[in-house]
Coordinates of C-alpha atoms and ligand atoms in Angstrom, one line a residue:
M1 CA 21.4 3.3 4.8
R2 CA 21.5 4.8 1.3
Y3 CA 18.4 4.8 -0.9
V4 CA 18.8 4.4 -4.7
S5 CA 16.4 4.7 -7.6
T6 CA 15.2 1.7 -9.5
R7 CA 16.1 3.5 -12.7
G8 CA 19.6 4.3 -11.5
Q9 CA 19.7 8.0 -12.6
A10 CA 18.4 9.9 -9.5
P11 CA 20.5 11.3 -6.6
V12 CA 21.2 8.8 -3.8
L13 CA 19.4 9.9 -0.7
N14 CA 19.2 9.1 3.0
F15 CA 15.9 7.9 4.5
G16 CA 14.6 11.3 5.5
D17 CA 15.1 12.7 2.0
A18 CA 13.7 9.6 0.3
M19 CA 10.6 9.8 2.5
L20 CA 10.0 13.5 1.8
T21 CA 10.8 13.1 -2.0
G22 CA 8.5 10.1 -2.8
L23 CA 9.1 9.5 -6.5
A24 CA 12.7 9.7 -7.6
R25 CA 13.6 12.4 -10.2
D26 CA 14.3 9.9 -12.9
G27 CA 10.8 8.5 -12.6
G28 CA 12.0 5.5 -10.6
L29 CA 11.2 4.4 -7.0
Y30 CA 13.6 4.6 -4.1
V31 CA 14.8 1.3 -2.6
P32 CA 17.4 0.6 0.1
E33 CA 20.8 0.0 -1.5
T34 CA 21.3 -3.1 0.8
V35 CA 18.6 -4.8 2.8
P36 CA 19.4 -5.1 6.5
Q37 CA 19.6 -8.6 7.8
M38 CA 17.9 -10.1 10.9
S39 CA 19.5 -13.2 12.3
Q40 CA 17.4 -16.3 13.2
T41 CA 18.1 -15.4 16.9
E42 CA 16.8 -11.9 16.4
I43 CA 13.7 -13.1 14.6
A44 CA 13.0 -15.7 17.3
A45 CA 13.3 -13.0 20.0
L46 CA 10.3 -11.2 18.4
A47 CA 7.9 -13.9 19.7
G48 CA 5.6 -12.5 22.3
L49 CA 6.5 -8.8 21.9
S50 CA 4.0 -6.0 21.3
Y51 CA 3.3 -5.0 17.7
E52 CA 4.9 -1.6 18.5
E53 CA 8.1 -3.3 19.8
V54 CA 8.4 -5.5 16.7
A55 CA 7.8 -2.4 14.5
F56 CA 10.6 -0.6 16.3
R57 CA 13.1 -3.5 15.8
V58 CA 12.2 -4.1 12.2
M59 CA 12.2 -0.5 11.1
K60 CA 15.1 0.8 13.0
P61 CA 18.0 -0.2 10.7
F62 CA 16.2 1.4 7.7
V63 CA 15.8 4.8 9.4
S64 CA 18.5 5.2 12.0
E65 CA 20.4 7.9 10.2
T66 CA 17.3 10.1 10.2
F67 CA 15.4 9.3 13.4
S68 CA 16.7 8.7 16.9
E69 CA 15.5 5.7 18.8
E70 CA 13.3 8.0 20.9
E71 CA 11.8 9.6 17.8
L72 CA 11.1 6.3 16.2
R73 CA 9.5 4.8 19.3
G74 CA 7.4 7.8 19.8
A75 CA 6.2 7.9 16.2
I76 CA 5.2 4.2 16.4
T77 CA 3.4 4.5 19.7
R78 CA 1.3 7.5 18.5
A79 CA 0.7 5.8 15.1
Y80 CA -1.0 2.8 16.5
A81 CA -2.7 4.3 19.6
G82 CA -5.9 5.0 17.6
F83 CA -6.4 1.4 16.4
G84 CA -9.4 -0.5 17.5
H85 CA -7.5 -3.7 18.5
V86 CA -4.8 -4.0 21.1
A87 CA -2.9 -6.6 19.0
R88 CA -3.0 -4.1 16.0
A89 CA -2.8 -7.0 13.5
P90 CA -4.6 -10.0 15.0
M91 CA -5.0 -13.4 13.3
V92 CA -7.9 -15.7 13.2
Q93 CA -8.0 -19.3 11.8
L94 CA -10.0 -20.1 8.7
A95 CA -9.2 -23.8 8.2
P96 CA -6.4 -26.3 9.1
N97 CA -3.2 -24.4 8.4
H98 CA -5.0 -21.4 6.9
F99 CA -5.0 -18.1 8.9
L100 CA -6.4 -14.7 8.2
L101 CA -4.4 -11.6 9.2
E102 CA -6.8 -8.8 10.0
L103 CA -5.3 -5.5 8.9
F104 CA -8.5 -3.5 9.2
H105 CA -8.6 -2.3 12.8
G106 CA -7.1 1.2 12.0
P107 CA -9.0 4.5 11.8
T108 CA -10.1 4.1 8.2
L109 CA -10.7 0.3 8.3
A110 CA -8.1 -0.7 5.7
F111 CA -4.5 -1.9 6.0
K112 CA -3.2 1.4 4.5
D113 CA -3.5 2.9 8.0
F114 CA -0.6 0.7 9.2
A115 CA 1.8 2.7 7.0
M116 CA 0.0 6.0 6.7
Q117 CA -0.3 6.6 10.4
V118 CA 3.5 6.0 10.8
I119 CA 4.3 8.3 7.9
G120 CA 2.2 11.1 9.3
Q121 CA 4.1 11.0 12.6
L122 CA 7.5 10.7 10.8
F123 CA 6.7 13.6 8.4
Q124 CA 5.7 15.8 11.3
I125 CA 9.0 15.2 13.2
E126 CA 11.1 15.7 10.1
L127 CA 9.3 18.8 8.8
E128 CA 9.5 20.5 12.2
R129 CA 13.2 19.7 12.4
R130 CA 13.7 21.2 8.9
Q131 CA 11.2 24.1 9.4
Q132 CA 9.8 23.1 6.0
K133 CA 6.2 23.1 4.6
I134 CA 5.1 20.6 1.9
T135 CA 2.2 19.8 -0.3
I136 CA 1.1 16.2 -0.3
V137 CA -0.6 15.0 -3.4
G138 CA -1.9 11.5 -3.6
A139 CA -3.8 9.4 -6.1
T140 CA -6.1 6.8 -4.7
S141 CA -8.4 3.9 -5.7
G142 CA -10.1 4.6 -2.4
D143 CA -8.2 3.5 0.7
T144 CA -4.9 5.3 0.4
G145 CA -6.7 8.7 0.2
S146 CA -8.8 8.2 3.3
A147 CA -5.8 6.8 5.2
A148 CA -3.6 9.8 4.1
I149 CA -6.2 12.3 5.0
E150 CA -6.7 10.7 8.4
A151 CA -2.9 10.7 9.0
F152 CA -2.3 14.3 7.9
R153 CA -5.5 16.2 8.8
G154 CA -4.8 19.3 10.8
L155 CA -1.0 19.2 10.5
D156 CA 0.5 22.7 10.3
N157 CA 3.3 21.9 7.8
V158 CA 1.3 19.9 5.4
D159 CA -1.5 20.5 2.8
V160 CA -3.1 17.4 1.5
F161 CA -4.7 17.0 -2.0
I162 CA -6.2 13.6 -2.8
L163 CA -7.2 12.6 -6.4
F164 CA -9.7 9.8 -6.7
P165 CA -11.6 8.5 -9.7
H166 CA -15.0 10.1 -9.7
G167 CA -17.8 7.6 -9.2
R168 CA -15.4 4.7 -8.8
V169 CA -14.9 4.5 -5.0
S170 CA -17.3 3.1 -2.5
E171 CA -19.5 5.5 -0.6
V172 CA -17.7 4.8 2.7
Q173 CA -14.4 5.4 1.1
R174 CA -15.6 8.7 -0.5
R175 CA -17.1 9.9 2.7
Q176 CA -14.0 9.2 4.7
M177 CA -12.2 11.5 2.2
T178 CA -14.8 14.2 1.9
T179 CA -16.1 14.7 5.5
P180 CA -12.9 15.8 7.4
V181 CA -13.4 19.4 8.3
E182 CA -9.8 20.5 8.5
S183 CA -8.9 23.2 6.0
N184 CA -5.6 21.6 4.9
V185 CA -7.5 18.7 3.4
H186 CA -8.7 18.7 -0.2
A187 CA -10.6 15.8 -1.8
L188 CA -10.6 16.0 -5.6
A189 CA -12.9 13.8 -7.7
M190 CA -11.2 13.4 -11.1
D191 CA -12.8 12.3 -14.4
G192 CA -11.2 8.9 -15.3
D193 CA -10.1 5.7 -13.6
F194 CA -7.4 5.1 -10.9
D195 CA -4.6 4.7 -13.5
D196 CA -5.5 8.2 -14.9
C197 CA -5.2 9.6 -11.4
Q198 CA -1.9 7.9 -10.9
A199 CA -0.6 9.1 -14.3
K200 CA -1.5 12.7 -13.4
L201 CA 0.3 12.4 -10.1
K202 CA 3.4 11.1 -11.9
D203 CA 3.2 14.0 -14.4
M204 CA 3.1 16.5 -11.5
F205 CA 6.2 14.9 -10.0
N206 CA 7.9 15.1 -13.3
D207 CA 7.1 18.8 -13.7
F208 CA 10.1 19.9 -11.6
T209 CA 9.2 23.6 -11.6
F210 CA 5.8 22.8 -10.1
R211 CA 7.3 20.1 -7.8
D212 CA 9.8 22.5 -6.3
E213 CA 7.4 25.5 -6.2
V214 CA 4.8 23.8 -4.0
G215 CA 7.2 21.4 -2.2
L216 CA 5.4 18.4 -3.6
A217 CA 5.6 15.2 -1.6
G218 CA 4.0 11.8 -2.3
V219 CA 2.6 9.3 0.1
N220 CA 1.4 6.7 -2.4
S221 CA 3.0 3.3 -2.1
I222 CA 5.7 4.6 -4.3
N223 CA 7.0 6.2 -1.0
F224 CA 9.4 3.8 0.5
A225 CA 8.4 4.7 4.0
R226 CA 5.0 3.1 3.3
V227 CA 6.5 -0.1 2.2
L228 CA 8.8 -0.1 5.2
A229 CA 6.0 0.1 7.8
Q230 CA 4.2 -2.8 6.1
I231 CA 7.1 -5.2 6.5
V232 CA 6.3 -5.4 10.2
Y233 CA 3.1 -7.5 10.2
Y234 CA 4.8 -10.2 8.1
F235 CA 7.2 -10.7 11.0
T236 CA 4.5 -10.6 13.7
A237 CA 2.3 -13.1 11.8
A238 CA 5.1 -15.5 10.9
V239 CA 6.7 -15.5 14.3
S240 CA 3.4 -16.3 16.0
L241 CA 3.0 -19.3 13.7
G242 CA 6.5 -20.7 14.5
A243 CA 9.0 -18.8 12.4
P244 CA 12.0 -18.8 12.1
E245 CA 11.9 -22.6 12.8
R246 CA 8.9 -23.0 10.4
K247 CA 8.5 -21.5 6.9
I248 CA 5.3 -19.6 6.3
S249 CA 3.5 -18.6 3.0
F250 CA 1.4 -15.4 2.5
T251 CA -1.4 -14.6 0.1
V252 CA -1.9 -10.9 -0.6
P253 CA -4.7 -9.1 -2.4
T254 CA -2.7 -7.1 -4.8
G255 CA -3.1 -3.9 -6.8
N256 CA -0.1 -1.6 -6.7
F257 CA 2.2 -4.3 -5.3
G258 CA 3.2 -2.3 -2.2
D259 CA 1.8 -4.7 0.4
I260 CA 3.3 -7.9 -1.2
F261 CA 6.6 -6.2 -1.9
A262 CA 6.8 -5.5 1.9
G263 CA 6.6 -9.3 2.2
F264 CA 9.4 -9.7 -0.2
L265 CA 11.6 -7.3 1.9
A266 CA 10.7 -9.3 5.0
R267 CA 12.0 -12.4 3.2
E268 CA 15.1 -10.6 2.1
M269 CA 15.8 -9.5 5.7
G270 CA 15.8 -13.2 6.6
L271 CA 12.2 -14.1 7.5
P272 CA 11.7 -17.7 6.2
I273 CA 8.8 -17.0 3.8
E274 CA 8.1 -20.0 1.5
R275 CA 5.8 -18.4 -1.1
L276 CA 4.3 -15.0 -1.7
V277 CA 1.1 -15.4 -3.6
I278 CA -0.3 -12.5 -5.6
A279 CA -4.1 -12.5 -5.6
T280 CA -5.7 -10.3 -8.3
N281 CA -9.3 -9.6 -9.3
Q282 CA -10.4 -9.6 -13.0
N283 CA -7.8 -6.9 -13.6
D284 CA -5.2 -9.6 -13.6
I285 CA -2.2 -8.1 -15.4
L286 CA 0.1 -9.3 -12.6
H287 CA -1.2 -12.9 -12.7
R288 CA -0.9 -12.9 -16.5
C289 CA 2.6 -11.6 -16.3
L290 CA 3.7 -14.3 -13.8
E291 CA 2.1 -17.0 -16.0
R292 CA 3.2 -15.8 -19.5
G293 CA 6.2 -13.6 -18.9
D294 CA 4.8 -10.4 -20.5
Y295 CA 3.2 -7.3 -18.9
T296 CA 0.5 -6.2 -21.2
K297 CA -2.1 -3.5 -20.6
Q298 CA -5.7 -4.3 -21.7
G299 CA -7.7 -1.6 -19.9
V300 CA -9.2 -1.6 -16.5
T301 CA -12.7 -3.0 -15.8
P302 CA -14.3 -1.7 -12.7
S303 CA -14.9 -4.4 -10.1
I304 CA -16.4 -4.9 -6.6
S305 CA -12.9 -4.8 -5.3
P306 CA -12.0 -1.2 -6.5
S307 CA -8.8 -0.9 -4.5
M308 CA -7.3 -3.6 -6.8
D309 CA -8.6 -2.1 -10.1
I310 CA -5.1 -1.2 -11.4
E311 CA -3.0 -2.1 -14.4
V312 CA 0.0 0.1 -13.9
S313 CA 1.2 -1.6 -10.7
S314 CA 3.7 0.9 -9.5
N315 CA 5.6 -1.2 -7.0
F316 CA 6.0 -4.1 -9.4
E317 CA 8.9 -1.9 -10.7
R318 CA 10.7 -2.6 -7.3
A319 CA 10.2 -6.4 -7.7
L320 CA 11.5 -6.2 -11.3
Y321 CA 14.5 -4.2 -10.0
W322 CA 15.5 -7.2 -7.8
A323 CA 14.6 -9.7 -10.5
Y324 CA 16.9 -7.9 -13.0
G325 CA 19.8 -8.0 -10.6
K326 CA 19.4 -4.3 -9.7
D327 CA 20.0 -3.1 -13.2
G328 CA 18.6 0.4 -13.3
A329 CA 19.1 0.9 -17.0
A330 CA 17.2 -2.3 -17.8
I331 CA 14.2 -1.1 -15.6
A332 CA 14.2 2.3 -17.2
A333 CA 14.0 0.7 -20.7
L334 CA 11.1 -1.6 -19.6
M335 CA 9.2 1.3 -18.2
D336 CA 9.7 3.4 -21.3
E337 CA 8.4 0.5 -23.4
L338 CA 5.4 0.2 -21.1
K339 CA 4.7 3.9 -21.6
T340 CA 5.1 3.9 -25.4
E341 CA 3.9 0.4 -26.4
G342 CA 1.6 -0.5 -23.5
S343 CA 3.5 -3.7 -22.7
F344 CA 6.9 -5.2 -22.1
T345 CA 8.4 -8.7 -22.1
V346 CA 10.2 -9.9 -18.9
S347 CA 13.6 -11.5 -19.6
Q348 CA 14.0 -15.3 -19.1
N349 CA 16.2 -14.8 -16.1
A350 CA 14.0 -12.2 -14.5
I351 CA 10.8 -14.2 -14.9
G352 CA 12.6 -17.2 -13.3
A353 CA 13.7 -15.0 -10.4
L354 CA 10.1 -13.8 -9.9
R355 CA 8.7 -17.3 -10.1
A356 CA 11.2 -18.5 -7.5
V357 CA 9.4 -16.2 -4.9
Y358 CA 5.9 -15.4 -6.1
D359 CA 2.9 -17.4 -7.1
S360 CA -0.3 -15.9 -8.5
G361 CA -4.0 -16.4 -8.9
M362 CA -7.1 -14.6 -10.0
A363 CA -10.6 -14.5 -8.7
S364 CA -13.5 -13.4 -11.0
E365 CA -16.4 -11.3 -9.7
A366 CA -18.5 -14.4 -9.4
R367 CA -15.8 -16.3 -7.5
T368 CA -15.3 -13.3 -5.2
L369 CA -19.0 -13.2 -4.2
A370 CA -19.1 -17.0 -3.8
E371 CA -16.0 -16.8 -1.5
I372 CA -17.7 -14.2 0.7
T373 CA -20.6 -16.6 1.1
D374 CA -18.4 -19.7 1.5
S375 CA -16.2 -18.1 4.2
L376 CA -19.3 -17.0 6.1
N377 CA -20.7 -20.5 6.0
E378 CA -17.4 -22.2 6.8
T379 CA -16.1 -19.9 9.5
G380 CA -18.6 -17.2 10.4
E381 CA -16.2 -14.5 9.1
L382 CA -17.6 -11.7 6.9
L383 CA -14.9 -10.8 4.4
C384 CA -14.5 -7.6 2.3
P385 CA -14.3 -8.4 -1.4
H386 CA -10.5 -7.8 -1.6
S387 CA -9.9 -10.2 1.3
A388 CA -12.3 -12.7 -0.2
I389 CA -10.2 -12.7 -3.4
A390 CA -7.1 -13.5 -1.4
V391 CA -8.8 -16.2 0.6
S392 CA -10.0 -17.9 -2.6
V393 CA -6.5 -17.7 -4.1
G394 CA -4.9 -18.6 -0.8
K395 CA -7.0 -21.8 -0.5
Q396 CA -5.7 -23.0 -3.9
A397 CA -2.1 -22.2 -3.0
L398 CA -2.5 -24.1 0.3
A399 CA -3.9 -27.1 -1.5
R400 CA -0.7 -27.2 -3.6
D401 CA 1.5 -27.1 -0.4
P402 CA -0.7 -28.2 2.6
A403 CA 2.3 -28.6 5.0
T404 CA 3.2 -24.9 4.9
P405 CA 1.0 -22.6 7.0
M406 CA -0.8 -20.0 4.8
V407 CA -1.5 -16.5 6.1
T408 CA -4.0 -14.6 4.0
L409 CA -4.1 -10.9 4.4
A410 CA -7.5 -9.3 5.1
T411 CA -7.0 -5.7 3.8
A412 CA -10.3 -4.0 4.6
H413 CA -13.2 -4.3 7.0
P414 CA -16.4 -5.6 5.3
A415 CA -18.3 -2.5 6.3
K416 CA -16.1 -0.5 3.9
F417 CA -17.7 -2.4 1.0
P418 CA -21.2 -3.1 2.3
D419 CA -22.9 -3.4 -1.1
A420 CA -20.8 -6.4 -2.3
V421 CA -21.0 -8.1 1.1
E422 CA -24.8 -7.7 1.2
K423 CA -25.1 -8.9 -2.4
A424 CA -23.2 -12.1 -1.5
T425 CA -24.7 -12.8 1.9
G426 CA -27.8 -10.7 2.5
I427 CA -26.1 -9.2 5.5
R428 CA -25.2 -5.5 5.5
P429 CA -22.1 -5.2 7.7
E430 CA -22.2 -2.4 10.2
L431 CA -19.5 0.3 10.7
P432 CA -17.7 0.0 14.1
P433 CA -19.4 2.4 16.6
R434 CA -16.5 4.9 16.5
M435 CA -17.5 5.9 12.9
A436 CA -21.2 5.2 12.9
D437 CA -22.1 8.8 12.1
L438 CA -20.1 8.9 8.8
F439 CA -23.3 9.1 6.7
D440 CA -24.5 12.2 8.6
R441 CA -21.4 14.3 8.2
E442 CA -21.3 17.0 5.5
E443 CA -19.2 16.3 2.4
R444 CA -16.7 18.7 0.8
V445 CA -15.3 17.7 -2.6
T446 CA -14.1 19.4 -5.8
R447 CA -14.8 17.9 -9.2
V448 CA -11.7 18.2 -11.4
P449 CA -10.9 17.3 -15.1
N450 CA -8.2 14.9 -16.2
D451 CA -5.9 17.8 -17.1
L452 CA -2.5 18.5 -15.7
D453 CA -2.6 22.3 -16.0
A454 CA -6.0 22.6 -14.3
L455 CA -4.9 20.4 -11.5
E456 CA -1.6 22.3 -10.9
A457 CA -3.5 25.7 -11.0
L458 CA -6.0 24.4 -8.4
I459 CA -3.2 23.2 -6.1
R460 CA -1.3 26.5 -6.4
E461 CA -4.4 28.4 -5.5
R462 CA -5.6 26.3 -2.6
R463 CA -2.4 25.6 -0.7
R464 CA -1.4 27.7 2.2
T465 CA 1.9 29.5 1.7
Ligands
PLP1 C1 -4.7 -0.8 -1.4 C2 -5.5 -2.0 -1.2 C3 -5.1 -3.3 -1.8 C4 -3.9 -3.4 -2.7 O1 -2.7 -3.2 -2.0 P1 -1.4 -2.8 -2.9 O2 -0.4 -2.5 -1.9 O3 -1.8 -1.7 -3.7 O4 -1.1 -4.0 -3.7 C5 -5.9 -4.4 -1.5 N1 -7.0 -4.3 -0.7 C6 -7.4 -3.1 -0.1 C7 -8.6 -3.1 0.7 C8 -6.6 -2.0 -0.4 O5 -7.0 -0.8 0.2

């Protein structure tokens, strides 16, 4: 399997190199040159298997030139051993034909653990094989950072630096990043919002001297290995509801577009997905884009669903790449326009291609809080704000097509966002017992300016050589 950049100008890589590289050298994102196919028979055969076995079968064709079957199986087994639910991604029913896929049973209580735990294991195998050390730098709106730290803490070949927007992540998110005691972990609180953090990260990757000097590697959802691991739960959910005989739709609380793009790849592999519904909060650039055909920045307004407070949605570039018939030059031009003008217009053909697969909807702050209350009253489920946005948008999508089962993704545990949940319901959700002492642990964090030189100097100084 060869991996190519969405902007068409970076070296073509195998999976191992694409995984360790993260962002392509032309500023693009790596994608598989061709998507491996699963036949209807192979999909039907997934019914009743363990999550780990489905993960092995789905991921294998993407990675087989880098990892042996034994290595992949071992990595998957270790990745999910620390989850708090034996099904890993269990589903509950919300209403007739509406199901909630619970993706918050991992060590940091958000769906990002599904991919990050696998990446940690795969990085370890590959770096040991290559006798190589790397510096991981990630930008986070909250959940990626804690998941990355949890996956890489204490590893010999890796230093981890996580940039998060100062004052804009929840206390549980912050503490999950600042309380690990391992010396290879560095939590950096940056002045600015998530898009500023992400922009600094991209600037570091585009500083090739720095990039090569520190062995920079990225684990943001720009890393294809992240997207890959997330394809798996679309298969387990759909098959348990009757795929491949029955078509299934999914609603996904969306920020950086990594999670929903994994659903697109599941569909490209042959899983019969009817609609992929993008759910956004008030920062609704993706919803506006789908409706109007232009992608236009307006500034980010902080919300009670901070992991979706994004307006440069990195993985949307991958969706555009498919919508533009894999025309790297066209994607490079759009991304240049976004950088210089703050907007671009999607071509008629491409917007048609996007609308053939994706729907979209937005939930305001008030609607989000109301949905947390409604869901509690209707089902007894306490939802985190991100999941509540998706349930609200998912209900509307289901009403348009009541015959197709709707799976809505619950991306975080309510205890990760206790303030919003308490505001809506009066109930303060409790952390699971395994992390009940989070508020007693000592915090370790460095405040950093929104300045590339200062950040690079700090990383040079702190990393172990
Ligand atoms: C990261 C995150 C999202 C958004 O996922 P993307 O892959 O960035 O679209 C939604 N909800 C939660 C809780 C998250 O942590």
